[in-house]
Coordinates of C-alpha atoms in Angstrom, one line a residue:
M1 CA 128.8 102.2 65.6
V2 CA 126.2 103.4 63.1
I3 CA 122.8 101.5 63.3
N4 CA 120.0 102.5 61.0
G5 CA 121.8 105.7 60.0
Q6 CA 122.2 106.7 63.6
V7 CA 125.3 107.0 65.6
T8 CA 124.7 104.7 68.5
A9 CA 126.5 103.5 71.8
D10 CA 124.8 100.2 72.5
Y11 CA 125.7 98.6 75.8
S12 CA 122.4 96.8 76.2
R13 CA 124.3 93.4 76.3
Y14 CA 126.2 94.1 79.2
D15 CA 124.9 92.9 82.7
I16 CA 126.7 95.8 84.6
V17 CA 128.1 99.1 83.8
S18 CA 129.6 100.3 86.8
T19 CA 130.9 103.9 85.8
F20 CA 129.0 106.1 83.3
P21 CA 131.1 106.3 80.1
N22 CA 132.3 109.5 78.9
F23 CA 130.0 109.9 75.8
M24 CA 131.1 113.6 75.1
S25 CA 134.1 112.6 73.0
V26 CA 131.6 110.8 70.4
N27 CA 130.6 113.3 67.7
N28 CA 126.7 113.5 67.0
L29 CA 125.8 110.7 69.3
Q30 CA 122.1 110.1 68.7
V31 CA 121.3 106.8 70.4
I32 CA 122.4 105.5 73.7
R33 CA 121.4 102.2 75.3
M34 CA 122.8 100.8 78.7
P35 CA 121.8 99.3 81.9
T36 CA 121.8 101.1 85.1
T37 CA 122.1 98.3 87.6
D38 CA 125.3 99.5 89.4
L39 CA 125.0 103.3 88.4
E40 CA 124.1 105.9 91.0
Y41 CA 123.7 108.9 89.1
I42 CA 123.8 110.5 85.6
P43 CA 126.8 113.3 85.4
E44 CA 125.6 116.8 84.8
E45 CA 127.9 117.2 81.7
F46 CA 126.1 114.3 80.1
C47 CA 123.0 116.7 79.8
N48 CA 124.8 118.7 77.2
M49 CA 124.5 116.3 74.5
K50 CA 122.4 118.1 71.9
C51 CA 122.0 115.5 69.1
L52 CA 120.7 112.8 71.3
K53 CA 117.4 111.4 70.1
E54 CA 116.9 108.1 72.0
L55 CA 118.0 107.3 75.5
S56 CA 117.6 103.9 77.2
L57 CA 119.0 103.6 80.7
F58 CA 117.2 100.5 82.3
G59 CA 117.4 98.7 85.4
D60 CA 117.3 94.9 85.6
G61 CA 114.0 94.3 87.6
I62 CA 115.6 92.1 90.1
R63 CA 117.9 93.9 92.4
Q64 CA 116.6 97.0 94.0
S65 CA 119.2 99.2 92.2
G66 CA 119.5 101.7 89.6
L67 CA 118.9 105.4 89.2
T68 CA 116.9 107.2 91.9
F69 CA 117.0 110.5 90.4
L70 CA 117.9 112.7 87.3
P71 CA 120.1 115.6 87.3
E72 CA 118.4 119.0 87.0
K73 CA 120.0 119.6 83.7
F74 CA 118.4 116.5 82.3
A75 CA 115.7 118.9 80.9
N76 CA 118.3 120.2 78.4
L77 CA 118.1 117.1 76.3
K78 CA 115.5 118.8 74.2
S79 CA 116.2 116.6 71.0
L80 CA 115.1 113.3 72.8
Q81 CA 112.3 111.7 71.0
V82 CA 112.5 108.2 72.9
L83 CA 113.2 107.7 76.5
N84 CA 113.3 104.5 78.3
L85 CA 113.9 104.5 82.1
E86 CA 112.0 101.4 82.9
Q87 CA 113.0 99.4 86.1
N88 CA 114.8 102.2 87.9
Q89 CA 113.9 103.4 91.6
F90 CA 112.6 106.8 91.1
K91 CA 109.6 106.7 93.6
N92 CA 108.5 110.2 92.5
F93 CA 108.1 111.1 88.7
P94 CA 111.2 113.1 87.5
L95 CA 109.7 116.4 86.6
Q96 CA 112.6 117.2 84.1
I97 CA 111.0 114.7 81.9
C98 CA 108.2 117.0 81.4
E99 CA 110.4 119.5 79.8
L100 CA 111.5 117.4 77.0
I101 CA 109.0 118.8 74.6
N102 CA 110.0 116.6 71.5
L103 CA 109.5 113.3 73.4
E104 CA 107.4 110.9 71.3
K105 CA 107.7 107.6 73.4
L106 CA 108.2 107.2 77.1
Y107 CA 108.9 104.1 79.0
L108 CA 108.8 104.3 83.0
N109 CA 107.3 100.8 83.8
A110 CA 108.4 99.5 87.1
C111 CA 109.9 102.7 88.5
G112 CA 108.1 102.9 91.9
L113 CA 105.9 105.8 90.7
T114 CA 102.5 106.5 92.3
V115 CA 101.5 109.9 90.7
V116 CA 102.0 111.4 87.2
P117 CA 102.3 115.2 87.4
Q118 CA 100.2 117.7 85.7
R119 CA 103.0 118.8 83.7
I120 CA 102.8 115.8 81.6
I121 CA 100.5 117.9 79.4
N122 CA 103.9 119.6 78.0
L123 CA 104.5 116.5 76.1
V124 CA 102.4 117.3 73.2
H125 CA 104.2 115.1 70.7
L126 CA 103.9 111.9 72.9
S127 CA 102.5 109.0 71.0
D128 CA 103.5 106.0 73.5
I129 CA 103.7 105.8 77.1
D130 CA 104.2 102.7 79.4
L131 CA 103.5 103.2 83.0
S132 CA 103.0 99.5 83.8
S133 CA 103.9 98.0 87.1
N134 CA 103.5 101.4 89.1
D135 CA 100.9 101.7 91.8
L136 CA 98.6 104.5 90.1
S137 CA 95.5 103.3 92.1
L138 CA 95.1 106.5 94.3
N139 CA 94.3 109.4 91.7
G140 CA 97.7 108.5 90.0
L141 CA 96.7 109.9 86.7
P142 CA 95.7 113.7 86.6
N143 CA 93.1 115.1 84.3
E144 CA 96.0 116.6 82.1
F145 CA 97.3 113.2 81.4
F146 CA 94.2 112.5 79.3
Q147 CA 94.4 115.7 77.3
L148 CA 97.7 114.4 75.6
P149 CA 96.7 115.4 71.9
K150 CA 98.8 112.6 70.1
L151 CA 98.8 109.6 72.3
K152 CA 98.3 106.3 70.4
Q153 CA 99.5 103.6 72.7
L154 CA 98.9 103.5 76.3
Y155 CA 100.3 100.8 78.7
L156 CA 98.8 100.6 82.1
N157 CA 99.3 96.8 83.1
D158 CA 99.6 96.0 86.7
C159 CA 99.0 99.5 88.0
Q160 CA 96.5 98.3 90.9
L161 CA 93.7 100.1 89.0
K162 CA 90.1 99.3 90.3
T163 CA 88.4 102.0 88.0
L164 CA 89.5 103.6 84.7
P165 CA 88.9 107.5 84.9
S166 CA 86.3 108.6 82.6
D167 CA 88.7 111.2 81.2
I168 CA 90.2 108.2 79.0
G169 CA 87.3 109.3 76.6
H170 CA 89.3 112.5 75.7
L171 CA 92.3 110.6 74.3
R172 CA 90.7 110.7 70.8
T173 CA 93.7 109.5 68.9
L174 CA 94.4 106.3 71.0
E175 CA 95.0 103.1 69.1
G176 CA 96.0 100.7 71.6
L177 CA 95.0 100.3 75.3
Q178 CA 96.7 97.7 77.8
L179 CA 95.1 97.3 81.0
N180 CA 96.2 93.7 82.0
D181 CA 96.6 92.5 85.6
N182 CA 94.5 95.3 87.3
F183 CA 91.3 95.0 89.4
L184 CA 88.6 96.5 86.6
K185 CA 84.9 95.4 86.9
T186 CA 83.9 97.4 84.1
F187 CA 84.9 99.9 81.6
P188 CA 83.7 103.6 81.6
D189 CA 81.1 104.5 79.0
E190 CA 83.7 107.1 77.7
L191 CA 86.0 104.5 76.6
Y192 CA 83.5 103.6 73.9
S193 CA 83.8 106.9 72.2
L194 CA 87.4 106.3 71.2
R195 CA 86.8 105.8 67.4
H196 CA 90.4 105.1 66.5
L197 CA 90.9 102.2 69.1
K198 CA 92.2 98.9 67.5
K199 CA 93.3 96.8 70.5
I200 CA 91.9 96.5 73.9
S201 CA 93.8 94.1 76.2
A202 CA 92.5 93.6 79.8
K203 CA 93.6 90.1 80.8
N204 CA 93.4 89.1 84.4
N205 CA 91.1 91.7 85.8
C206 CA 87.5 91.5 87.4
L207 CA 85.3 92.3 84.3
I208 CA 81.8 91.1 84.5
C209 CA 80.4 92.6 81.4
L210 CA 80.7 94.8 78.2
S211 CA 78.4 97.5 77.2
S212 CA 76.4 97.1 74.0
R213 CA 78.2 100.7 73.1
I214 CA 81.1 98.3 72.1
I215 CA 79.5 98.9 68.6
E216 CA 80.9 102.4 68.5
L217 CA 84.4 100.9 68.4
Q218 CA 84.2 100.8 64.6
S219 CA 88.1 100.3 64.3
L220 CA 88.6 97.7 66.9
E221 CA 90.6 94.9 65.5
K222 CA 91.6 92.7 68.8
L223 CA 89.8 92.3 72.0
L224 CA 91.7 90.4 74.7
L225 CA 89.9 89.8 77.8
M226 CA 91.2 86.4 79.1
E227 CA 90.9 85.6 82.8
N228 CA 87.8 87.8 83.8
N229 CA 84.4 87.1 85.2
I230 CA 82.3 87.9 82.1
T231 CA 79.1 85.9 81.8
V232 CA 77.7 87.2 78.6
L233 CA 79.0 88.9 75.5
P234 CA 77.0 91.7 73.6
A235 CA 75.4 90.8 70.4
E236 CA 76.9 94.1 69.0
I237 CA 80.4 92.5 69.0
A238 CA 79.4 90.5 65.8
K239 CA 78.7 93.9 63.8
L240 CA 82.2 95.3 64.5
P241 CA 83.5 95.7 60.8
N242 CA 87.3 95.4 61.6
L243 CA 87.3 92.8 64.2
Q244 CA 89.9 90.1 63.8
F245 CA 90.5 88.4 67.1
V246 CA 88.5 87.9 70.4
N247 CA 89.9 86.1 73.2
V248 CA 87.7 85.3 76.2
F249 CA 89.5 82.4 77.5
D250 CA 88.7 81.3 81.2
N251 CA 85.8 83.7 81.9
K252 CA 82.3 82.6 83.3
L253 CA 80.4 82.5 79.8
T254 CA 77.3 80.5 79.9
R255 CA 76.2 81.3 76.4
L256 CA 77.2 83.3 73.3
P257 CA 74.9 85.6 71.3
E258 CA 73.7 83.9 68.1
S259 CA 74.9 87.0 66.1
L260 CA 78.5 85.4 66.5
T261 CA 77.5 82.9 64.1
D262 CA 77.7 85.7 61.4
L263 CA 81.3 86.3 62.1
G264 CA 83.2 86.5 58.8
P265 CA 86.0 83.8 58.1
T266 CA 88.7 86.4 58.9
T267 CA 87.6 86.7 62.6
R268 CA 88.7 84.4 65.3
I269 CA 87.2 83.9 68.7
V270 CA 88.6 81.9 71.5
V271 CA 86.1 80.7 74.2
R272 CA 88.1 77.9 75.9
G273 CA 88.0 77.7 79.5
N274 CA 84.4 78.6 79.9
N275 CA 83.2 75.4 81.5
H276 CA 79.6 76.0 81.5
L277 CA 79.3 77.6 78.0
Q278 CA 76.5 76.5 75.8
M279 CA 77.3 77.2 72.2
P280 CA 74.6 78.8 70.0

């Protein structure tokens, strides 16, 4: 079928695909979406599909099943721009992915990964990457990861992180940062140098404070810090010109800075769940 002008094979509504379909007979196939729950491997000949731009081969997140490796020739899929391999069982990061130099969006959440390879730096066009629900707590993110020149959206939810590398400050193009369900106590100072950052989500961490340097995040629109241990907010938050929404539900706030009364009518702040909070 043709969807949005692209020749597409969409099996995403199927619960089980037990044998890999023969896609080679479909001319100019550009998009493939299908579950991998009962698939053991990708056939080598599949890697000759020169027109493929989007490939989604996803597990179900329930059974310990799905792909455990990629064929060596997977690196031949040079036209790929979007690759979704979430909830498979790779354990090790498939190095073939690092040869897909036109890749723009990469989804590898819940794949059993512990380390991202240095060769990730090859993906110079990458704008979105989701590594959520992988245990990256032991130096899982190399310095090269933070040198990706076009990265805009970074998802590191549930990665067992206790600290965020200071190299985060090198991701100058970053617009969205998701850090939910980790063990972070603070943000590194370098994070506040990300002048294009529009959204920070760090729900259910161990955060105790925010730096006054938050004033440097002049593009920030949404700040989501629910279920942390924050006791006070910096007054500088009220000076962020593009701020639209702040959620600090269920923290340990005892007071709010008086400057928050100066927030404009287009800015909403949620403070419910702070049982000892005294309003200014």
